[in-house]
Structure formats: C-alpha cells, structure tokens
Amino acid sequence: MDQKDRKILGYLQEDASLSLNDLAEKVDLSPSPCWKRVRKLEEDGVIRKRVALVDQDKLGLPLSVFVLLKTCNHNEEWLEHFADKASSFDEVVELYRMGGDWDYMMRVVVKNIHAYDQFYKKLIKTIPDLCNVSASFAMEQIKYTTALPL
Amino acid sequence: MDQKDRKILGYLQEDASLSLNDLAEKVDLSPSPCWKRVRKLEEDGVIRKRVALVDQDKLGLPLSVFVLLKTCNHNEEWLEHFADKASSFDEVVELYRMGGDWDYMMRVVVKNIHAYDQFYKKLIKTIPDLCNVSASFAMEQIKYTTALPL
DNA sequence: GGAAAAAAGAGAAAAATATTCTATAACAAG
DNA sequence: CTTGTTATAGAATATTTTTCTCTTTTTTCC
C-alpha cells in the first residue's frame, strides 16, 4: 500500500460511485492500473464493502441513543452469547466492548424515546444478567463519517 | 416511499456494488423502473451517498476512543465554533451533542493510545473553555454497521 | 554499472452495466 | 366510465468496467 493506494481509498471513502475513469484521473493513472489497484484493495479486504448511506431523518429514525451496560456475569460463554444476541438487533448499529467503568457501549437507532423504551424492554428480556443499563440521548448529530483518517 | 423502496434501500445499504439487474431481480422489478426508484431515492436525499468502507485494522488504526466533553461556555457562538473545529479533525469520525451529564461525545479513530494523547493535546490547544474531558477506550468493536433498521 | 527479472503502467478491445426512450399496463379522481 | 397520472416492461443507446497485450519503469543481483 503506497501513497497512490491511499489516495484511491481517500476518494472512494467519500464517493464510491466515482467512475474508474474519473478516479484514475484524480490519482494520475490510466484506468487499467487504477482498476488493478482497486481490485487488489478489495481482495485484500482493505476495502471491506461498498454501501449506500441512508439518511436517518428522512427514514424517520432521527434518534441515536448511547446505551452503557454492565454485566454481572463475567465468563467467556456469557460474553459470546451477549455479543451474538446484542448484534442481532437491527437497531444496534454499533457495539463496543469497553475498558473502564462500563463493560459495553452501543449506539441504538430509533424513531423516538418511546421506541427506545420498547427496545430497552426487548433487550433486558433477551439478555439476562445485566447489572446496570444507562442510556444517553444524542440531541444532535454534528458529524458522522465512515471515512477513516489517512 | 413504499415497501419496494424500502427493500431497495435494504439491499443497497448492505451492498451498493450490486448491479441494477441483480437488484431489480431481488425486488421483483425490471431494471428500468428499479433504476428510476434508485435515482429518486438519491435525488430525494434518502440515499445520501455511496461510499467504500475501509478496514480500520488493515489501515493500522485499530483503536476507537470515545471522548466525553463538558464546556464551561454555554453561548451560541461557542457551540458553533466548537462544532466547526471539532468536526474538522479527521480523527473525529462521529460527534454528538448530548443530553445529560456530558455536553458532547465523539468517537476518535487512532493508531494507539499514544496517538490518542497527541490528538488530545491538539484538541485542547485548538478548543478553549473545555471544562472536562474524559476518554473511554474501546477494547473490541463487536458490531459496526451503516445499515439503518428498516 | 548493467543485464535480467519483476512490477507497474498505457491504450485498445471486449464484456457488462447503467441510462434513456417508447410503448403499454395499472391506478385514482372526477 | 374515462381521463389524467403513475408505474412498469422491453429494447436501444451510452457509459463504464474488465480484460488483454504491449511498453515502460523499477528492483535485484552479479
């Protein structure tokens, strides 16, 4: 991965609908070697996938809730079971195992506070041994990008 | 936006490299009406953009840090200035204004803890009047999807 | 330093895909 | 009904992606 690959990633991170010709031009290559690089980046898994980003508000799901969790149960099996179950909820768009005070944090996307409460009830029903659950509501999404710093 | 549009979004959220023929087949349409729907979704801004998702680990940026912030300065101007400045950092991939104990939360993508510290120093230098800054480190990213629930 | 091998690039041809166009079918309002 | 509107299908055209071949550049090793 050299500087040109990085440049390619930079552009495709921002706009994957860019045609190969345009991309090639931007990175100062002719289409064919540019295409080879793109394909290699895909094969190597550097480019994980191409996706369409959908507008949360326009879909009627303006609310992001950050949910912090503590478990009472610290064995391997529980962890795996939790990861599986929690990941399976479509509302959970991000899920992290954390260091520090809380064991897990997730971002949950819902219509409104009531919908969050429904999710909450579903969550604690599905996953036992949660010792502590705390929700923080995002008032405003100031920045959201999938583009990693290069 | 009817059920078919939703189905289209569902597929494109997962894989935007899907050809129009394949997509059309999946949603039970012929290519041309399917294409019209996709274009309308794009024009209406329901589909915000198409992007390539890059692997954090493969890029050498395995660490996500969640940074919580409190400001001492609660006037309109400060808020705007903060939003601008904080958004401008490439390491900041998500930024929310929060309800509750903390004013802001952001996810910062970096190489390692040392790189986070560098970022931290850059942050407090750039943005004055931060009363409190707290960082939580993600040990593991269990789920990360850009696909909103439909 | 220079020859051989390897890697990266250019340009054109072929294949696949997206886009437009036209005509037909379903649907809703008066 | 029937008129106007919207959605669809299928074919044509245009664009884009992918492959192929040949050339240039870079690297390696003597």
mmCIF file of C-alpha atoms (C1' of nucleotides) in Angstrom:
data_model
loop_
_atom_site.group_PDB
_atom_site.id
_atom_site.type_symbol
_atom_site.label_atom_id
_atom_site.label_comp_id
_atom_site.label_asym_id
_atom_site.label_seq_id
_atom_site.Cartn_x
_atom_site.Cartn_y
_atom_site.Cartn_z
ATOM 1 C CA MET A 1 0.000 0.000 0.000
ATOM 2 C CA ASP A 2 1.660 3.126 -1.229
ATOM 3 C CA GLN A 3 0.631 6.747 -1.451
ATOM 4 C CA LYS A 4 -1.452 6.120 -4.563
ATOM 5 C CA ASP A 5 -3.466 3.423 -2.854
ATOM 6 C CA ARG A 6 -4.090 5.797 -0.018
ATOM 7 C CA LYS A 7 -5.307 8.430 -2.423
ATOM 8 C CA ILE A 8 -7.629 5.916 -4.038
ATOM 9 C CA LEU A 9 -9.019 4.974 -0.640
ATOM 10 C CA GLY A 10 -9.453 8.611 0.173
ATOM 11 C CA TYR A 11 -11.640 9.218 -2.828
ATOM 12 C CA LEU A 12 -13.626 6.006 -2.590
ATOM 13 C CA GLN A 13 -14.287 6.572 1.092
ATOM 14 C CA GLU A 14 -16.009 9.802 0.146
ATOM 15 C CA ASP A 15 -17.692 8.700 -3.046
ATOM 16 C CA ALA A 16 -17.760 5.140 -4.248
ATOM 17 C CA SER A 17 -19.925 5.997 -7.225
ATOM 18 C CA LEU A 18 -16.957 7.710 -8.838
ATOM 19 C CA SER A 19 -16.269 6.132 -12.204
ATOM 20 C CA LEU A 20 -12.977 4.425 -12.791
ATOM 21 C CA ASN A 21 -12.027 6.999 -15.375
ATOM 22 C CA ASP A 22 -12.614 9.884 -13.026
ATOM 23 C CA LEU A 23 -10.867 8.139 -10.177
ATOM 24 C CA ALA A 24 -7.916 7.268 -12.398
ATOM 25 C CA GLU A 25 -7.630 10.866 -13.467
ATOM 26 C CA LYS A 26 -7.694 12.116 -9.887
ATOM 27 C CA VAL A 27 -4.877 9.812 -8.864
ATOM 28 C CA ASP A 28 -2.906 10.332 -12.061
ATOM 29 C CA LEU A 29 -3.175 6.927 -13.550
ATOM 30 C CA SER A 30 -4.802 5.424 -16.591
ATOM 31 C CA PRO A 31 -7.944 3.396 -15.908
ATOM 32 C CA SER A 32 -6.429 -0.054 -16.096
ATOM 33 C CA PRO A 33 -3.685 0.150 -13.457
ATOM 34 C CA CYS A 34 -6.085 2.117 -11.306
ATOM 35 C CA TRP A 35 -8.624 -0.649 -11.609
ATOM 36 C CA LYS A 36 -5.992 -3.231 -10.680
ATOM 37 C CA ARG A 37 -5.221 -1.324 -7.506
ATOM 38 C CA VAL A 38 -8.867 -1.024 -6.579
ATOM 39 C CA ARG A 39 -9.401 -4.726 -7.114
ATOM 40 C CA LYS A 40 -6.350 -5.558 -5.037
ATOM 41 C CA LEU A 41 -7.588 -3.359 -2.217
ATOM 42 C CA GLU A 42 -10.878 -5.231 -2.363
ATOM 43 C CA GLU A 43 -9.235 -8.649 -2.484
ATOM 44 C CA ASP A 44 -7.013 -7.780 0.460
ATOM 45 C CA GLY A 45 -10.051 -6.659 2.384
ATOM 46 C CA VAL A 46 -8.763 -3.128 2.834
ATOM 47 C CA ILE A 47 -11.977 -2.079 1.149
ATOM 48 C CA ARG A 48 -14.466 -4.113 3.165
ATOM 49 C CA LYS A 49 -17.536 -3.305 1.145
ATOM 50 C CA ARG A 50 -19.391 -0.624 -0.737
ATOM 51 C CA VAL A 51 -22.585 0.626 0.752
ATOM 52 C CA ALA A 52 -25.271 3.241 0.332
ATOM 53 C CA LEU A 53 -25.652 5.578 3.300
ATOM 54 C CA VAL A 54 -29.241 6.317 4.148
ATOM 55 C CA ASP A 55 -30.455 9.488 5.824
ATOM 56 C CA GLN A 56 -31.597 8.798 9.383
ATOM 57 C CA ASP A 57 -34.052 11.682 9.494
ATOM 58 C CA LYS A 58 -35.593 11.006 6.105
ATOM 59 C CA LEU A 59 -36.155 7.439 7.182
ATOM 60 C CA GLY A 60 -37.958 8.640 10.285
ATOM 61 C CA LEU A 61 -35.289 7.414 12.682
ATOM 62 C CA PRO A 62 -33.767 10.634 13.967
ATOM 63 C CA LEU A 63 -32.739 9.445 17.393
ATOM 64 C CA SER A 64 -29.417 7.909 18.404
ATOM 65 C CA VAL A 65 -29.217 6.540 21.907
ATOM 66 C CA PHE A 66 -25.970 5.509 23.530
ATOM 67 C CA VAL A 67 -26.539 2.648 25.897
ATOM 68 C CA LEU A 68 -23.978 1.727 28.528
ATOM 69 C CA LEU A 69 -24.081 -1.719 30.045
ATOM 70 C CA LYS A 70 -22.619 -3.598 32.948
ATOM 71 C CA THR A 71 -22.825 -7.325 33.247
ATOM 72 C CA CYS A 72 -22.887 -9.306 36.466
ATOM 73 C CA ASN A 73 -21.629 -12.306 34.651
ATOM 74 C CA HIS A 74 -18.006 -12.316 33.564
ATOM 75 C CA ASN A 75 -17.425 -15.675 31.956
ATOM 76 C CA GLU A 76 -16.414 -16.400 28.393
ATOM 77 C CA GLU A 77 -19.669 -18.038 27.413
ATOM 78 C CA TRP A 78 -21.766 -15.163 28.608
ATOM 79 C CA LEU A 79 -19.638 -12.711 26.638
ATOM 80 C CA GLU A 80 -20.115 -14.661 23.453
ATOM 81 C CA HIS A 81 -23.773 -15.095 23.981
ATOM 82 C CA PHE A 82 -24.142 -11.397 24.666
ATOM 83 C CA ALA A 83 -22.188 -10.391 21.573
ATOM 84 C CA ASP A 84 -24.350 -12.643 19.416
ATOM 85 C CA LYS A 85 -27.659 -11.568 20.831
ATOM 86 C CA ALA A 86 -26.955 -7.868 21.021
ATOM 87 C CA SER A 87 -25.520 -7.791 17.499
ATOM 88 C CA SER A 88 -28.616 -9.412 16.141
ATOM 89 C CA PHE A 89 -30.784 -6.379 16.869
ATOM 90 C CA ASP A 90 -31.123 -4.184 13.804
ATOM 91 C CA GLU A 91 -31.480 -1.109 16.000
ATOM 92 C CA VAL A 92 -27.961 -1.676 17.338
ATOM 93 C CA VAL A 93 -25.722 -0.131 14.726
ATOM 94 C CA GLU A 94 -22.556 -0.016 16.806
ATOM 95 C CA LEU A 95 -21.428 -2.159 19.684
ATOM 96 C CA TYR A 96 -18.172 -1.996 21.593
ATOM 97 C CA ARG A 97 -16.658 -3.835 24.499
ATOM 98 C CA MET A 98 -15.190 -1.115 26.647
ATOM 99 C CA GLY A 99 -12.380 -0.633 29.097
ATOM 100 C CA GLY A 100 -13.135 1.291 32.257
ATOM 101 C CA ASP A 101 -16.332 1.670 34.203
ATOM 102 C CA TRP A 102 -18.705 0.162 31.707
ATOM 103 C CA ASP A 103 -18.499 -3.202 30.008
ATOM 104 C CA TYR A 104 -20.284 -2.354 26.777
ATOM 105 C CA MET A 105 -21.490 0.623 24.856
ATOM 106 C CA MET A 106 -23.828 0.604 21.929
ATOM 107 C CA ARG A 107 -25.469 3.097 19.635
ATOM 108 C CA VAL A 108 -29.111 2.372 19.051
ATOM 109 C CA VAL A 109 -31.079 3.999 16.235
ATOM 110 C CA VAL A 110 -34.779 4.519 16.851
ATOM 111 C CA LYS A 111 -37.765 6.700 15.964
ATOM 112 C CA ASN A 112 -38.226 8.342 19.353
ATOM 113 C CA ILE A 113 -37.873 7.866 23.082
ATOM 114 C CA HIS A 114 -40.827 5.571 23.234
ATOM 115 C CA ALA A 115 -39.306 3.324 20.601
ATOM 116 C CA TYR A 116 -36.156 3.291 22.681
ATOM 117 C CA ASP A 117 -38.126 2.122 25.680
ATOM 118 C CA GLN A 118 -39.552 -0.713 23.606
ATOM 119 C CA PHE A 119 -36.062 -1.642 22.560
ATOM 120 C CA TYR A 120 -34.883 -1.482 26.160
ATOM 121 C CA LYS A 121 -37.565 -3.887 27.276
ATOM 122 C CA LYS A 122 -36.773 -6.249 24.425
ATOM 123 C CA LEU A 123 -33.090 -6.066 25.339
ATOM 124 C CA ILE A 124 -33.405 -6.938 29.018
ATOM 125 C CA LYS A 125 -35.841 -9.695 28.194
ATOM 126 C CA THR A 126 -33.438 -11.230 25.663
ATOM 127 C CA ILE A 127 -30.265 -10.791 27.672
ATOM 128 C CA PRO A 128 -30.186 -11.838 31.311
ATOM 129 C CA ASP A 129 -27.599 -10.843 33.915
ATOM 130 C CA LEU A 130 -27.394 -7.190 33.005
ATOM 131 C CA CYS A 131 -26.434 -5.430 36.230
ATOM 132 C CA ASN A 132 -26.700 -1.874 35.056
ATOM 133 C CA VAL A 133 -28.059 -0.134 31.984
ATOM 134 C CA SER A 134 -27.732 3.551 31.321
ATOM 135 C CA ALA A 135 -28.965 5.484 28.299
ATOM 136 C CA SER A 136 -27.721 8.817 26.980
ATOM 137 C CA PHE A 137 -29.617 10.544 24.235
ATOM 138 C CA ALA A 138 -27.960 12.371 21.390
ATOM 139 C CA MET A 139 -29.533 15.794 20.876
ATOM 140 C CA GLU A 140 -27.786 16.401 17.589
ATOM 141 C CA GLN A 141 -25.516 14.519 15.254
ATOM 142 C CA ILE A 142 -22.846 17.058 14.442
ATOM 143 C CA LYS A 143 -20.606 14.764 12.427
ATOM 144 C CA TYR A 144 -20.916 11.255 11.112
ATOM 145 C CA THR A 145 -18.479 9.921 8.614
ATOM 146 C CA THR A 146 -17.381 6.469 7.565
ATOM 147 C CA ALA A 147 -14.155 7.901 6.193
ATOM 148 C CA LEU A 148 -11.161 6.921 8.277
ATOM 149 C CA PRO A 149 -8.253 9.333 8.578
ATOM 150 C CA LEU A 150 -5.492 8.649 6.072
ATOM 151 C CA MET B 1 -41.647 5.589 -0.231
ATOM 152 C CA ASP B 2 -43.351 2.234 -0.370
ATOM 153 C CA GLN B 3 -42.345 -1.271 0.539
ATOM 154 C CA LYS B 4 -40.354 -1.694 -2.657
ATOM 155 C CA ASP B 5 -38.275 1.391 -1.967
ATOM 156 C CA ARG B 6 -37.575 0.049 1.471
ATOM 157 C CA LYS B 7 -36.439 -3.242 0.014
ATOM 158 C CA ILE B 8 -34.163 -1.418 -2.398
ATOM 159 C CA LEU B 9 -32.667 0.560 0.485
ATOM 160 C CA GLY B 10 -32.216 -2.643 2.412
ATOM 161 C CA TYR B 11 -30.120 -4.186 -0.305
ATOM 162 C CA LEU B 12 -28.126 -1.081 -1.173
ATOM 163 C CA GLN B 13 -27.348 -0.447 2.483
ATOM 164 C CA GLU B 14 -25.645 -3.822 2.571
ATOM 165 C CA ASP B 15 -24.056 -3.830 -0.854
ATOM 166 C CA ALA B 16 -24.033 -0.860 -3.159
ATOM 167 C CA SER B 17 -21.960 -2.674 -5.757
ATOM 168 C CA LEU B 18 -24.969 -4.784 -6.624
ATOM 169 C CA SER B 19 -25.764 -4.387 -10.302
ATOM 170 C CA LEU B 20 -29.063 -2.891 -11.296
ATOM 171 C CA ASN B 21 -30.123 -6.161 -12.893
ATOM 172 C CA ASP B 22 -29.474 -8.134 -9.735
ATOM 173 C CA LEU B 23 -31.119 -5.534 -7.569
ATOM 174 C CA ALA B 24 -34.133 -5.378 -9.869
ATOM 175 C CA GLU B 25 -34.470 -9.126 -9.712
ATOM 176 C CA LYS B 26 -34.296 -9.150 -5.926
ATOM 177 C CA VAL B 27 -37.079 -6.603 -5.611
ATOM 178 C CA ASP B 28 -39.151 -8.104 -8.421
ATOM 179 C CA LEU B 29 -38.891 -5.361 -10.961
ATOM 180 C CA SER B 30 -37.336 -4.951 -14.357
ATOM 181 C CA PRO B 31 -34.177 -2.849 -14.464
ATOM 182 C CA SER B 32 -35.676 0.406 -15.678
ATOM 183 C CA PRO B 33 -38.360 1.071 -13.039
ATOM 184 C CA CYS B 34 -35.907 -0.128 -10.446
ATOM 185 C CA TRP B 35 -33.373 2.353 -11.694
ATOM 186 C CA LYS B 36 -35.931 5.156 -11.564
ATOM 187 C CA ARG B 37 -36.651 4.366 -7.954
ATOM 188 C CA VAL B 38 -32.996 4.327 -7.049
ATOM 189 C CA ARG B 39 -32.465 7.647 -8.753
ATOM 190 C CA LYS B 40 -35.456 9.146 -6.969
ATOM 191 C CA LEU B 41 -34.141 7.949 -3.635
ATOM 192 C CA GLU B 42 -30.867 9.639 -4.473
ATOM 193 C CA GLU B 43 -32.500 12.867 -5.626
ATOM 194 C CA ASP B 44 -34.653 12.989 -2.512
ATOM 195 C CA GLY B 45 -31.558 12.516 -0.399
ATOM 196 C CA VAL B 46 -32.825 9.338 1.181
ATOM 197 C CA ILE B 47 -29.668 7.765 -0.177
ATOM 198 C CA ARG B 48 -27.112 10.324 0.987
ATOM 199 C CA LYS B 49 -24.104 8.898 -0.761
ATOM 200 C CA ARG B 50 -22.325 5.749 -1.739
ATOM 201 C CA VAL B 51 -19.076 5.012 -0.030
ATOM 202 C CA ALA B 52 -16.385 2.382 0.309
ATOM 203 C CA LEU B 53 -15.905 1.128 3.860
ATOM 204 C CA VAL B 54 -12.275 0.685 4.772
ATOM 205 C CA ASP B 55 -10.985 -1.784 7.344
ATOM 206 C CA GLN B 56 -9.755 0.006 10.459
ATOM 207 C CA ASP B 57 -7.281 -2.707 11.415
ATOM 208 C CA LYS B 58 -5.849 -3.137 7.928
ATOM 209 C CA LEU B 59 -5.267 0.584 7.806
ATOM 210 C CA GLY B 60 -3.361 0.422 11.075
ATOM 211 C CA LEU B 61 -5.971 2.363 13.029
ATOM 212 C CA PRO B 62 -7.418 -0.273 15.319
ATOM 213 C CA LEU B 63 -8.339 1.963 18.225
ATOM 214 C CA SER B 64 -11.639 3.753 18.801
ATOM 215 C CA VAL B 65 -11.734 6.186 21.684
ATOM 216 C CA PHE B 66 -14.928 7.700 22.987
ATOM 217 C CA VAL B 67 -14.310 11.169 24.284
ATOM 218 C CA LEU B 68 -16.789 12.892 26.560
ATOM 219 C CA LEU B 69 -16.650 16.646 26.886
ATOM 220 C CA LYS B 70 -18.034 19.376 29.080
ATOM 221 C CA THR B 71 -17.835 23.001 28.173
ATOM 222 C CA CYS B 72 -17.667 25.922 30.574
ATOM 223 C CA ASN B 73 -19.014 28.192 27.925
ATOM 224 C CA HIS B 74 -22.661 27.866 27.015
ATOM 225 C CA ASN B 75 -23.325 30.541 24.439
ATOM 226 C CA GLU B 76 -24.458 30.074 20.851
ATOM 227 C CA GLU B 77 -21.245 31.286 19.300
ATOM 228 C CA TRP B 78 -19.086 28.943 21.281
ATOM 229 C CA LEU B 79 -21.262 25.991 20.291
ATOM 230 C CA GLU B 80 -20.905 26.800 16.619
ATOM 231 C CA HIS B 81 -17.226 27.361 16.853
ATOM 232 C CA PHE B 82 -16.824 24.099 18.686
ATOM 233 C CA ALA B 83 -18.877 22.144 16.134
ATOM 234 C CA ASP B 84 -16.792 23.558 13.312
ATOM 235 C CA LYS B 85 -13.430 22.995 14.882
ATOM 236 C CA ALA B 86 -14.110 19.556 16.282
ATOM 237 C CA SER B 87 -15.660 18.350 13.009
ATOM 238 C CA SER B 88 -12.618 19.426 11.104
ATOM 239 C CA PHE B 89 -10.402 16.788 12.706
ATOM 240 C CA ASP B 90 -10.153 13.718 10.502
ATOM 241 C CA GLU B 91 -9.721 11.516 13.560
ATOM 242 C CA VAL B 92 -13.185 12.506 14.752
ATOM 243 C CA VAL B 93 -15.499 10.206 12.861
ATOM 244 C CA GLU B 94 -18.597 10.784 14.963
ATOM 245 C CA LEU B 95 -19.632 13.752 17.040
ATOM 246 C CA TYR B 96 -22.828 14.222 19.007
ATOM 247 C CA ARG B 97 -24.242 16.915 21.218
ATOM 248 C CA MET B 98 -25.641 15.035 24.165
ATOM 249 C CA GLY B 99 -28.373 15.387 26.709
ATOM 250 C CA GLY B 100 -27.482 14.601 30.302
ATOM 251 C CA ASP B 101 -24.231 14.849 32.184
ATOM 252 C CA TRP B 102 -21.958 15.465 29.243
ATOM 253 C CA ASP B 103 -22.230 18.079 26.553
ATOM 254 C CA TYR B 104 -20.548 16.225 23.714
ATOM 255 C CA MET B 105 -19.390 12.790 22.810
ATOM 256 C CA MET B 106 -17.151 11.844 19.973
ATOM 257 C CA ARG B 107 -15.586 8.739 18.540
ATOM 258 C CA VAL B 108 -11.960 9.215 17.634
ATOM 259 C CA VAL B 109 -10.081 6.753 15.420
ATOM 260 C CA VAL B 110 -6.362 6.431 16.058
ATOM 261 C CA LYS B 111 -3.386 4.073 15.822
ATOM 262 C CA ASN B 112 -2.800 3.622 19.535
ATOM 263 C CA ILE B 113 -3.030 5.268 22.924
ATOM 264 C CA HIS B 114 -0.080 7.479 22.233
ATOM 265 C CA ALA B 115 -1.725 8.765 19.082
ATOM 266 C CA TYR B 116 -4.805 9.477 21.144
ATOM 267 C CA ASP B 117 -2.741 11.545 23.524
ATOM 268 C CA GLN B 118 -1.409 13.557 20.625
ATOM 269 C CA PHE B 119 -4.916 14.126 19.447
ATOM 270 C CA TYR B 120 -5.982 15.120 22.951
ATOM 271 C CA LYS B 121 -3.265 17.747 23.139
ATOM 272 C CA LYS B 122 -4.168 19.056 19.711
ATOM 273 C CA LEU B 123 -7.816 19.206 20.764
ATOM 274 C CA ILE B 124 -7.376 21.212 23.944
ATOM 275 C CA LYS B 125 -4.997 23.530 22.191
ATOM 276 C CA THR B 126 -7.480 24.194 19.391
ATOM 277 C CA ILE B 127 -10.595 24.450 21.533
ATOM 278 C CA PRO B 128 -10.556 26.623 24.642
ATOM 279 C CA ASP B 129 -13.050 26.513 27.510
ATOM 280 C CA LEU B 130 -13.272 22.755 27.816
ATOM 281 C CA CYS B 131 -14.115 22.153 31.477
ATOM 282 C CA ASN B 132 -13.880 18.412 31.473
ATOM 283 C CA VAL B 133 -12.603 15.760 29.097
ATOM 284 C CA SER B 134 -12.934 12.037 29.675
ATOM 285 C CA ALA B 135 -11.786 9.239 27.397
ATOM 286 C CA SER B 136 -13.056 5.665 27.256
ATOM 287 C CA PHE B 137 -11.240 3.138 25.151
ATOM 288 C CA ALA B 138 -12.983 0.501 23.102
ATOM 289 C CA MET B 139 -11.404 -2.896 23.654
ATOM 290 C CA GLU B 140 -13.253 -4.526 20.802
ATOM 291 C CA GLN B 141 -15.616 -3.489 18.062
ATOM 292 C CA ILE B 142 -18.296 -6.141 18.194
ATOM 293 C CA LYS B 143 -20.621 -4.611 15.634
ATOM 294 C CA TYR B 144 -20.353 -1.722 13.250
ATOM 295 C CA THR B 145 -22.887 -1.238 10.533
ATOM 296 C CA THR B 146 -24.028 1.696 8.464
ATOM 297 C CA ALA B 147 -27.305 -0.084 7.732
ATOM 298 C CA LEU B 148 -30.228 1.537 9.491
ATOM 299 C CA PRO B 149 -33.120 -0.635 10.639
ATOM 300 C CA LEU B 150 -35.971 -0.761 8.119
ATOM 301 C "C1'" DG C 1 27.214 -0.067 -13.588
ATOM 302 C "C1'" DG C 2 24.466 -3.096 -16.313
ATOM 303 C "C1'" DA C 3 21.600 -7.223 -17.535
ATOM 304 C "C1'" DA C 4 17.705 -9.970 -16.128
ATOM 305 C "C1'" DA C 5 13.519 -10.324 -13.662
ATOM 306 C "C1'" DA C 6 9.596 -8.298 -11.676
ATOM 307 C "C1'" DA C 7 6.273 -4.863 -11.114
ATOM 308 C "C1'" DA C 8 3.544 -1.079 -12.721
ATOM 309 C "C1'" DG C 9 1.614 1.399 -16.442
ATOM 310 C "C1'" DA C 10 -0.822 2.698 -21.059
ATOM 311 C "C1'" DG C 11 -4.059 2.017 -24.599
ATOM 312 C "C1'" DA C 12 -7.314 -0.518 -27.149
ATOM 313 C "C1'" DA C 13 -10.820 -4.204 -27.430
ATOM 314 C "C1'" DA C 14 -14.447 -6.834 -25.316
ATOM 315 C "C1'" DA C 15 -17.913 -7.537 -21.919
ATOM 316 C "C1'" DA C 16 -21.029 -5.940 -18.720
ATOM 317 C "C1'" DT C 17 -23.774 -2.386 -16.877
ATOM 318 C "C1'" DA C 18 -26.306 1.824 -16.494
ATOM 319 C "C1'" DT C 19 -29.321 5.063 -18.696
ATOM 320 C "C1'" DT C 20 -32.676 6.646 -21.895
ATOM 321 C "C1'" DC C 21 -36.590 6.139 -24.737
ATOM 322 C "C1'" DT C 22 -41.003 4.498 -26.164
ATOM 323 C "C1'" DA C 23 -44.939 1.969 -25.569
ATOM 324 C "C1'" DT C 24 -48.075 -0.500 -22.538
ATOM 325 C "C1'" DA C 25 -50.492 -1.599 -18.256
ATOM 326 C "C1'" DA C 26 -52.354 -0.421 -13.601
ATOM 327 C "C1'" DC C 27 -54.488 3.092 -10.776
ATOM 328 C "C1'" DA C 28 -57.024 7.132 -8.919
ATOM 329 C "C1'" DA C 29 -60.043 11.133 -9.207
ATOM 330 C "C1'" DG C 30 -63.833 13.316 -11.199
ATOM 331 C "C1'" DC D 1 -66.840 5.014 -17.234
ATOM 332 C "C1'" DT D 2 -62.985 7.869 -18.850
ATOM 333 C "C1'" DT D 3 -59.381 10.968 -18.392
ATOM 334 C "C1'" DG D 4 -55.092 12.009 -16.346
ATOM 335 C "C1'" DT D 5 -51.382 10.120 -13.677
ATOM 336 C "C1'" DT D 6 -48.131 6.932 -12.289
ATOM 337 C "C1'" DA D 7 -45.630 2.642 -12.659
ATOM 338 C "C1'" DT D 8 -43.826 -0.922 -15.491
ATOM 339 C "C1'" DA D 9 -41.550 -3.599 -19.261
ATOM 340 C "C1'" DG D 10 -38.552 -4.153 -23.077
ATOM 341 C "C1'" DA D 11 -35.500 -2.564 -26.454
ATOM 342 C "C1'" DA D 12 -31.820 0.908 -27.901
ATOM 343 C "C1'" DT D 13 -28.042 3.575 -26.658
ATOM 344 C "C1'" DA D 14 -24.378 5.268 -23.957
ATOM 345 C "C1'" DT D 15 -21.203 4.559 -20.431
ATOM 346 C "C1'" DT D 16 -18.436 2.007 -17.610
ATOM 347 C "C1'" DT D 17 -15.919 -1.899 -16.165
ATOM 348 C "C1'" DT D 18 -12.888 -5.562 -17.184
ATOM 349 C "C1'" DT D 19 -9.589 -7.954 -19.858
ATOM 350 C "C1'" DC D 20 -5.749 -8.329 -22.887
ATOM 351 C "C1'" DT D 21 -1.392 -7.134 -24.949
ATOM 352 C "C1'" DC D 22 2.453 -4.410 -25.201
ATOM 353 C "C1'" DT D 23 5.642 -0.901 -23.216
ATOM 354 C "C1'" DT D 24 7.921 1.450 -19.532
ATOM 355 C "C1'" DT D 25 9.778 1.731 -15.094
ATOM 356 C "C1'" DT D 26 11.702 -0.175 -11.036
ATOM 357 C "C1'" DT D 27 14.150 -3.584 -8.486
ATOM 358 C "C1'" DT D 28 17.538 -7.255 -7.824
ATOM 359 C "C1'" DC D 29 21.634 -9.469 -8.314
ATOM 360 C "C1'" DC D 30 26.018 -10.259 -10.448
#
